[in-house]
PDB file of C-alpha atoms in Angstrom:
ATOM      1  CA  MET A  87      25.949  -3.459  21.515  1.00  0.00           C
ATOM      2  CA  ASN A  88      25.603   0.223  20.621  1.00  0.00           C
ATOM      3  CA  ARG A  89      23.984   1.785  17.555  1.00  0.00           C
ATOM      4  CA  THR A  90      27.166   2.064  15.508  1.00  0.00           C
ATOM      5  CA  GLU A  91      28.092  -1.545  16.261  1.00  0.00           C
ATOM      6  CA  LEU A  92      24.679  -2.706  15.099  1.00  0.00           C
ATOM      7  CA  ILE A  93      25.024  -0.841  11.827  1.00  0.00           C
ATOM      8  CA  VAL A  94      28.450  -2.218  10.979  1.00  0.00           C
ATOM      9  CA  PHE A  95      28.075  -5.673  12.522  1.00  0.00           C
ATOM     10  CA  GLY A  96      28.901  -8.558  10.230  1.00  0.00           C
ATOM     11  CA  SER A  97      31.158  -6.838   7.714  1.00  0.00           C
ATOM     12  CA  SER A  98      34.936  -6.793   8.011  1.00  0.00           C
ATOM     13  CA  SER A  99      35.205  -3.948   5.520  1.00  0.00           C
ATOM     14  CA  ASP A 100      32.665  -1.950   7.526  1.00  0.00           C
ATOM     15  CA  ALA A 101      34.574  -2.641  10.722  1.00  0.00           C
ATOM     16  CA  ALA A 102      37.639  -1.052   9.189  1.00  0.00           C
ATOM     17  CA  ALA A 103      35.734   1.949   7.874  1.00  0.00           C
ATOM     18  CA  THR A 104      36.340   5.375   9.318  1.00  0.00           C
ATOM     19  CA  PRO A 105      33.709   6.952  11.581  1.00  0.00           C
ATOM     20  CA  GLY A 106      32.951   9.462   8.839  1.00  0.00           C
ATOM     21  CA  CYS A 107      32.194   6.715   6.327  1.00  0.00           C
ATOM     22  CA  ARG A 108      29.984   4.895   8.819  1.00  0.00           C
ATOM     23  CA  HIS A 109      28.090   8.104   9.548  1.00  0.00           C
ATOM     24  CA  THR A 110      27.543   8.724   5.821  1.00  0.00           C
ATOM     25  CA  ARG A 111      26.182   5.191   5.341  1.00  0.00           C
ATOM     26  CA  THR A 112      23.897   5.623   8.337  1.00  0.00           C
ATOM     27  CA  VAL A 113      22.498   8.879   6.957  1.00  0.00           C
ATOM     28  CA  ARG A 114      21.902   7.276   3.553  1.00  0.00           C
ATOM     29  CA  SER A 115      20.241   4.239   5.115  1.00  0.00           C
ATOM     30  CA  LYS A 116      18.046   6.456   7.264  1.00  0.00           C
ATOM     31  CA  GLN A 117      16.820   8.444   4.267  1.00  0.00           C
ATOM     32  CA  LYS A 118      16.114   5.238   2.345  1.00  0.00           C
ATOM     33  CA  ILE A 119      14.066   3.956   5.260  1.00  0.00           C
ATOM     34  CA  LEU A 120      12.130   7.212   5.626  1.00  0.00           C
ATOM     35  CA  ASP A 121      11.372   7.310   1.888  1.00  0.00           C
ATOM     36  CA  ALA A 122      10.293   3.669   1.987  1.00  0.00           C
ATOM     37  CA  THR A 123       8.045   4.360   4.969  1.00  0.00           C
ATOM     38  CA  LEU A 124       6.285   7.193   3.147  1.00  0.00           C
ATOM     39  CA  GLY A 125       5.837   4.967   0.108  1.00  0.00           C
ATOM     40  CA  LEU A 126       4.247   2.241   2.221  1.00  0.00           C
ATOM     41  CA  ILE A 127       1.884   4.718   3.861  1.00  0.00           C
ATOM     42  CA  ALA A 128       0.748   6.030   0.475  1.00  0.00           C
ATOM     43  CA  GLU A 129       0.216   2.506  -0.882  1.00  0.00           C
ATOM     44  CA  THR A 130      -1.228   0.630   2.090  1.00  0.00           C
ATOM     45  CA  GLY A 131      -2.035   3.122   4.817  1.00  0.00           C
ATOM     46  CA  PHE A 132      -0.428   3.105   8.231  1.00  0.00           C
ATOM     47  CA  GLU A 133      -1.500  -0.468   8.944  1.00  0.00           C
ATOM     48  CA  GLY A 134       0.848  -1.728   6.234  1.00  0.00           C
ATOM     49  CA  VAL A 135       3.941  -0.148   7.776  1.00  0.00           C
ATOM     50  CA  THR A 136       6.130  -2.516   9.764  1.00  0.00           C
ATOM     51  CA  ILE A 137       9.835  -2.630  10.464  1.00  0.00           C
ATOM     52  CA  ALA A 138      10.148  -5.656   8.180  1.00  0.00           C
ATOM     53  CA  ALA A 139       8.171  -4.027   5.349  1.00  0.00           C
ATOM     54  CA  ALA A 140      10.192  -0.815   5.573  1.00  0.00           C
ATOM     55  CA  ALA A 141      13.445  -2.782   5.549  1.00  0.00           C
ATOM     56  CA  ARG A 142      12.401  -4.710   2.427  1.00  0.00           C
ATOM     57  CA  ALA A 143      11.260  -1.580   0.616  1.00  0.00           C
ATOM     58  CA  ALA A 144      14.449   0.289   1.534  1.00  0.00           C
ATOM     59  CA  GLY A 145      16.745  -2.614   0.657  1.00  0.00           C
ATOM     60  CA  VAL A 146      18.288  -2.795   4.120  1.00  0.00           C
ATOM     61  CA  THR A 147      18.167  -5.283   6.962  1.00  0.00           C
ATOM     62  CA  ARG A 148      15.757  -5.102   9.866  1.00  0.00           C
ATOM     63  CA  GLN A 149      18.803  -4.830  12.088  1.00  0.00           C
ATOM     64  CA  THR A 150      19.735  -1.607  10.311  1.00  0.00           C
ATOM     65  CA  VAL A 151      16.245  -0.196  10.810  1.00  0.00           C
ATOM     66  CA  TYR A 152      16.292  -1.030  14.519  1.00  0.00           C
ATOM     67  CA  SER A 153      19.730   0.536  14.874  1.00  0.00           C
ATOM     68  CA  ILE A 154      18.388   3.862  13.606  1.00  0.00           C
ATOM     69  CA  PHE A 155      14.811   3.884  14.908  1.00  0.00           C
ATOM     70  CA  THR A 156      13.957   2.496  18.313  1.00  0.00           C
ATOM     71  CA  THR A 157      10.353   1.655  17.411  1.00  0.00           C
ATOM     72  CA  ARG A 158       8.013   1.507  14.442  1.00  0.00           C
ATOM     73  CA  GLU A 159       6.172   4.514  15.864  1.00  0.00           C
ATOM     74  CA  ASP A 160       9.366   6.580  15.918  1.00  0.00           C
ATOM     75  CA  MET A 161      10.065   5.621  12.305  1.00  0.00           C
ATOM     76  CA  VAL A 162       6.566   6.592  11.141  1.00  0.00           C
ATOM     77  CA  SER A 163       6.581   9.803  13.158  1.00  0.00           C
ATOM     78  CA  GLU A 164       9.943  10.969  11.804  1.00  0.00           C
ATOM     79  CA  ALA A 165       8.877  10.166   8.241  1.00  0.00           C
ATOM     80  CA  MET A 166       5.657  12.153   8.639  1.00  0.00           C
ATOM     81  CA  VAL A 167       7.340  15.108  10.327  1.00  0.00           C
ATOM     82  CA  GLY A 168       9.973  15.169   7.583  1.00  0.00           C
ATOM     83  CA  LEU A 169       7.273  15.260   4.926  1.00  0.00           C
ATOM     84  CA  ILE A 170       5.414  18.030   6.714  1.00  0.00           C
ATOM     85  CA  VAL A 171       8.584  20.092   7.014  1.00  0.00           C
ATOM     86  CA  ASP A 172       9.150  19.631   3.275  1.00  0.00           C
ATOM     87  CA  VAL A 173       5.710  21.013   2.466  1.00  0.00           C
ATOM     88  CA  LEU A 174       5.729  23.850   4.991  1.00  0.00           C
ATOM     89  CA  GLY A 175       6.765  26.223   2.233  1.00  0.00           C
ATOM     90  CA  GLY A 176       3.570  25.653   0.282  1.00  0.00           C
ATOM     91  CA  ILE A 177       1.399  26.355   3.308  1.00  0.00           C
ATOM     92  CA  THR A 178       3.448  29.374   4.344  1.00  0.00           C
ATOM     93  CA  GLU A 179       3.284  30.852   0.839  1.00  0.00           C
ATOM     94  CA  LYS A 180      -0.510  30.835   0.978  1.00  0.00           C
ATOM     95  CA  ALA A 181      -0.750  32.006   4.585  1.00  0.00           C
ATOM     96  CA  ASP A 182       1.719  34.844   4.045  1.00  0.00           C
ATOM     97  CA  GLN A 183      -0.792  36.564   1.779  1.00  0.00           C
ATOM     98  CA  ALA A 184      -2.797  37.374   4.917  1.00  0.00           C
ATOM     99  CA  GLU A 185      -2.642  40.950   6.189  1.00  0.00           C
ATOM    100  CA  THR A 186      -3.447  40.329   9.870  1.00  0.00           C
ATOM    101  CA  PRO A 187      -2.536  37.654  12.458  1.00  0.00           C
ATOM    102  CA  THR A 188      -6.109  36.371  12.514  1.00  0.00           C
ATOM    103  CA  GLU A 189      -6.150  36.017   8.734  1.00  0.00           C
ATOM    104  CA  PHE A 190      -2.796  34.251   8.965  1.00  0.00           C
ATOM    105  CA  ILE A 191      -4.210  31.640  11.364  1.00  0.00           C
ATOM    106  CA  VAL A 192      -7.267  31.078   9.182  1.00  0.00           C
ATOM    107  CA  GLU A 193      -5.297  30.801   5.948  1.00  0.00           C
ATOM    108  CA  THR A 194      -2.783  28.434   7.553  1.00  0.00           C
ATOM    109  CA  VAL A 195      -5.566  26.009   8.504  1.00  0.00           C
ATOM    110  CA  VAL A 196      -7.197  26.333   5.069  1.00  0.00           C
ATOM    111  CA  ALA A 197      -3.898  25.721   3.256  1.00  0.00           C
ATOM    112  CA  ALA A 198      -3.036  22.785   5.534  1.00  0.00           C
ATOM    113  CA  ARG A 199      -6.368  21.093   4.835  1.00  0.00           C
ATOM    114  CA  ASN A 200      -5.945  21.536   1.084  1.00  0.00           C
ATOM    115  CA  LEU A 201      -2.478  20.037   1.269  1.00  0.00           C
ATOM    116  CA  ILE A 202      -3.656  17.034   3.262  1.00  0.00           C
ATOM    117  CA  ARG A 203      -6.392  16.415   0.708  1.00  0.00           C
ATOM    118  CA  ARG A 204      -3.913  16.506  -2.199  1.00  0.00           C
ATOM    119  CA  GLU A 205      -0.885  14.706  -0.744  1.00  0.00           C
ATOM    120  CA  PRO A 206      -1.402  10.892  -0.798  1.00  0.00           C
ATOM    121  CA  VAL A 207       0.675  10.235   2.320  1.00  0.00           C
ATOM    122  CA  LEU A 208      -0.948  12.988   4.364  1.00  0.00           C
ATOM    123  CA  ASN A 209      -4.352  11.928   3.055  1.00  0.00           C
ATOM    124  CA  SER A 210      -3.802   8.641   4.867  1.00  0.00           C
ATOM    125  CA  LEU A 211      -4.368  10.592   8.086  1.00  0.00           C
ATOM    126  CA  LEU A 212      -8.034  10.819   7.107  1.00  0.00           C
ATOM    127  CA  ARG A 213      -8.414   7.050   7.241  1.00  0.00           C
ATOM    128  CA  SER A 214      -9.270   5.379  10.508  1.00  0.00           C
ATOM    129  CA  GLY A 215      -7.234   2.536  11.934  1.00  0.00           C
ATOM    130  CA  ASN A 216      -5.327   1.558  15.031  1.00  0.00           C
ATOM    131  CA  ALA A 217      -2.004   2.373  13.360  1.00  0.00           C
ATOM    132  CA  ASN A 218      -2.940   5.969  12.494  1.00  0.00           C
ATOM    133  CA  PRO A 219      -0.501   8.271  14.349  1.00  0.00           C
ATOM    134  CA  LEU A 220      -3.317  10.745  14.988  1.00  0.00           C
ATOM    135  CA  PHE A 221      -4.446   8.356  17.709  1.00  0.00           C
ATOM    136  CA  ASP A 222      -1.053   7.981  19.383  1.00  0.00           C
ATOM    137  CA  PRO A 223      -1.052   9.106  23.039  1.00  0.00           C
ATOM    138  CA  ASP A 224       1.703  11.636  22.350  1.00  0.00           C
ATOM    139  CA  MET A 225       0.157  13.038  19.177  1.00  0.00           C
ATOM    140  CA  MET A 226      -0.263  16.522  20.651  1.00  0.00           C
ATOM    141  CA  ASP A 227       3.369  16.569  21.767  1.00  0.00           C
ATOM    142  CA  ARG A 228       4.416  15.883  18.175  1.00  0.00           C
ATOM    143  CA  ALA A 229       1.911  18.196  16.459  1.00  0.00           C
ATOM    144  CA  GLN A 230       2.296  21.367  18.500  1.00  0.00           C
ATOM    145  CA  PRO A 231       5.960  21.999  17.518  1.00  0.00           C
ATOM    146  CA  VAL A 232       4.904  21.858  13.857  1.00  0.00           C
ATOM    147  CA  VAL A 233       2.273  24.550  14.458  1.00  0.00           C
ATOM    148  CA  ARG A 234       4.842  26.507  16.439  1.00  0.00           C
ATOM    149  CA  GLN A 235       7.046  26.657  13.328  1.00  0.00           C
ATOM    150  CA  PHE A 236       4.290  28.485  11.455  1.00  0.00           C
ATOM    151  CA  LEU A 237       3.713  30.922  14.305  1.00  0.00           C
ATOM    152  CA  ASP A 238       7.427  31.611  14.750  1.00  0.00           C
ATOM    153  CA  GLY A 239       7.736  32.178  11.014  1.00  0.00           C
ATOM    154  CA  TYR A 240       5.007  34.810  11.137  1.00  0.00           C
ATOM    155  CA  ILE A 241       6.732  36.519  14.075  1.00  0.00           C
ATOM    156  CA  GLU A 242      10.052  36.612  12.206  1.00  0.00           C
ATOM    157  CA  ARG A 243       8.451  38.086   9.096  1.00  0.00           C
ATOM    158  CA  ASN A 244       6.501  40.666  11.101  1.00  0.00           C
ATOM    159  CA  PRO A 245       8.931  42.170  13.628  1.00  0.00           C
ATOM    160  CA  GLY A 246       6.361  44.743  14.749  1.00  0.00           C
ATOM    161  CA  PHE A 247       3.954  42.047  15.945  1.00  0.00           C
ATOM    162  CA  ASP A 248       3.723  41.424  19.703  1.00  0.00           C
ATOM    163  CA  SER A 249       4.889  37.808  19.857  1.00  0.00           C
ATOM    164  CA  THR A 250       3.377  37.286  23.321  1.00  0.00           C
ATOM    165  CA  GLN A 251      -0.047  37.206  21.661  1.00  0.00           C
ATOM    166  CA  PHE A 252       0.875  33.832  20.141  1.00  0.00           C
ATOM    167  CA  HIS A 253       1.790  32.293  23.499  1.00  0.00           C
ATOM    168  CA  GLY A 254      -0.192  29.183  24.372  1.00  0.00           C
ATOM    169  CA  ILE A 255      -2.348  29.032  21.244  1.00  0.00           C
ATOM    170  CA  ASP A 256      -0.570  26.055  19.648  1.00  0.00           C
ATOM    171  CA  GLY A 257      -2.859  23.466  21.234  1.00  0.00           C
ATOM    172  CA  ALA A 258      -6.062  25.275  20.290  1.00  0.00           C
ATOM    173  CA  ILE A 259      -4.976  25.524  16.654  1.00  0.00           C
ATOM    174  CA  VAL A 260      -4.023  21.837  16.530  1.00  0.00           C
ATOM    175  CA  ARG A 261      -7.348  20.708  18.006  1.00  0.00           C
ATOM    176  CA  VAL A 262      -9.528  22.932  15.849  1.00  0.00           C
ATOM    177  CA  GLY A 263      -7.431  22.219  12.769  1.00  0.00           C
ATOM    178  CA  LEU A 264      -7.743  18.461  13.229  1.00  0.00           C
ATOM    179  CA  SER A 265     -11.475  18.700  13.851  1.00  0.00           C
ATOM    180  CA  VAL A 266     -12.188  20.502  10.579  1.00  0.00           C
ATOM    181  CA  ILE A 267      -9.889  18.146   8.671  1.00  0.00           C
ATOM    182  CA  LEU A 268     -11.327  14.928  10.099  1.00  0.00           C
ATOM    183  CA  PHE A 269     -14.988  15.924  10.386  1.00  0.00           C
ATOM    184  CA  ASP A 270     -15.984  17.408   7.063  1.00  0.00           C
ATOM    185  CA  ASP A 271     -19.506  18.458   6.113  1.00  0.00           C
ATOM    186  CA  PRO A 272     -21.090  20.619   3.392  1.00  0.00           C
ATOM    187  CA  SER A 273     -20.885  23.800   5.481  1.00  0.00           C
ATOM    188  CA  ILE A 274     -17.066  23.721   5.631  1.00  0.00           C
ATOM    189  CA  HIS A 275     -16.205  21.570   2.613  1.00  0.00           C
ATOM    190  CA  ASP A 276     -15.051  24.463   0.426  1.00  0.00           C
ATOM    191  CA  ASP A 277     -12.447  27.033   1.438  1.00  0.00           C
ATOM    192  CA  ASP A 278     -14.868  29.906   1.980  1.00  0.00           C
ATOM    193  CA  GLY A 279     -17.074  27.771   4.200  1.00  0.00           C
ATOM    194  CA  LEU A 280     -14.065  26.766   6.276  1.00  0.00           C
ATOM    195  CA  ARG A 281     -12.974  30.395   6.576  1.00  0.00           C
ATOM    196  CA  ARG A 282     -16.411  31.390   7.869  1.00  0.00           C
ATOM    197  CA  TYR A 283     -16.353  28.564  10.407  1.00  0.00           C
ATOM    198  CA  LEU A 284     -12.893  29.466  11.712  1.00  0.00           C
ATOM    199  CA  GLU A 285     -13.740  33.165  11.889  1.00  0.00           C
ATOM    200  CA  ARG A 286     -16.859  32.317  13.906  1.00  0.00           C
ATOM    201  CA  TRP A 287     -15.522  29.659  16.282  1.00  0.00           C
ATOM    202  CA  LEU A 288     -11.714  29.840  16.445  1.00  0.00           C
ATOM    203  CA  ILE A 289     -10.697  33.461  16.031  1.00  0.00           C
ATOM    204  CA  PRO A 290     -12.894  34.907  18.844  1.00  0.00           C
ATOM    205  CA  VAL A 291     -11.157  32.749  21.476  1.00  0.00           C
ATOM    206  CA  LEU A 292      -7.643  33.828  20.492  1.00  0.00           C
ATOM    207  CA  PRO A 293      -6.049  36.525  22.685  1.00  0.00           C
ATOM    208  CA  PHE A 294      -5.342  38.934  19.835  1.00  0.00           C
ATOM    209  CA  ALA A 295      -8.757  38.784  18.153  1.00  0.00           C
TER     210      ALA A 295
END
């Protein structure tokens, strides 16, 4: 049974629906599920997110959830990526005040940490637990494209910048960014302290510093 059959299974009216109608219902169901997933994360942390819980919160069947998302991990990952994409503008607005590429990198990390501290769903990333997606084996594969969006945005807004200088730095930014977010201490707790840390330990290893 394919995905479309799973979605429309059990309803004669659905079986007679046009492909366009079925697609619209699928899109609506998917958004309900993603919104429900984010709500569960904010309320209970990642451990409280299951296919069954997301289905109940979204008002759909588990069968519908499985027809759209192959696994719980895929559902959580897509919900988190969608949220991050939604808040990219806030981070970019802060980072775009920087006058140099190095300042842009620093301000992006600073703005991202502030956002994670404020946003209840993203703040769940700071809690330990086996269900935290930060500990998924493919976490780097999911995180680096998000960082790449910031770097590509800077390149587009600064056509005179040599884009080759941003090649291969995605992983370094992800690793350093996660370390300062997860392992806080008084020396980097405020924004200025974090800026000093990044300027001392991250910027010197970048190819354009």
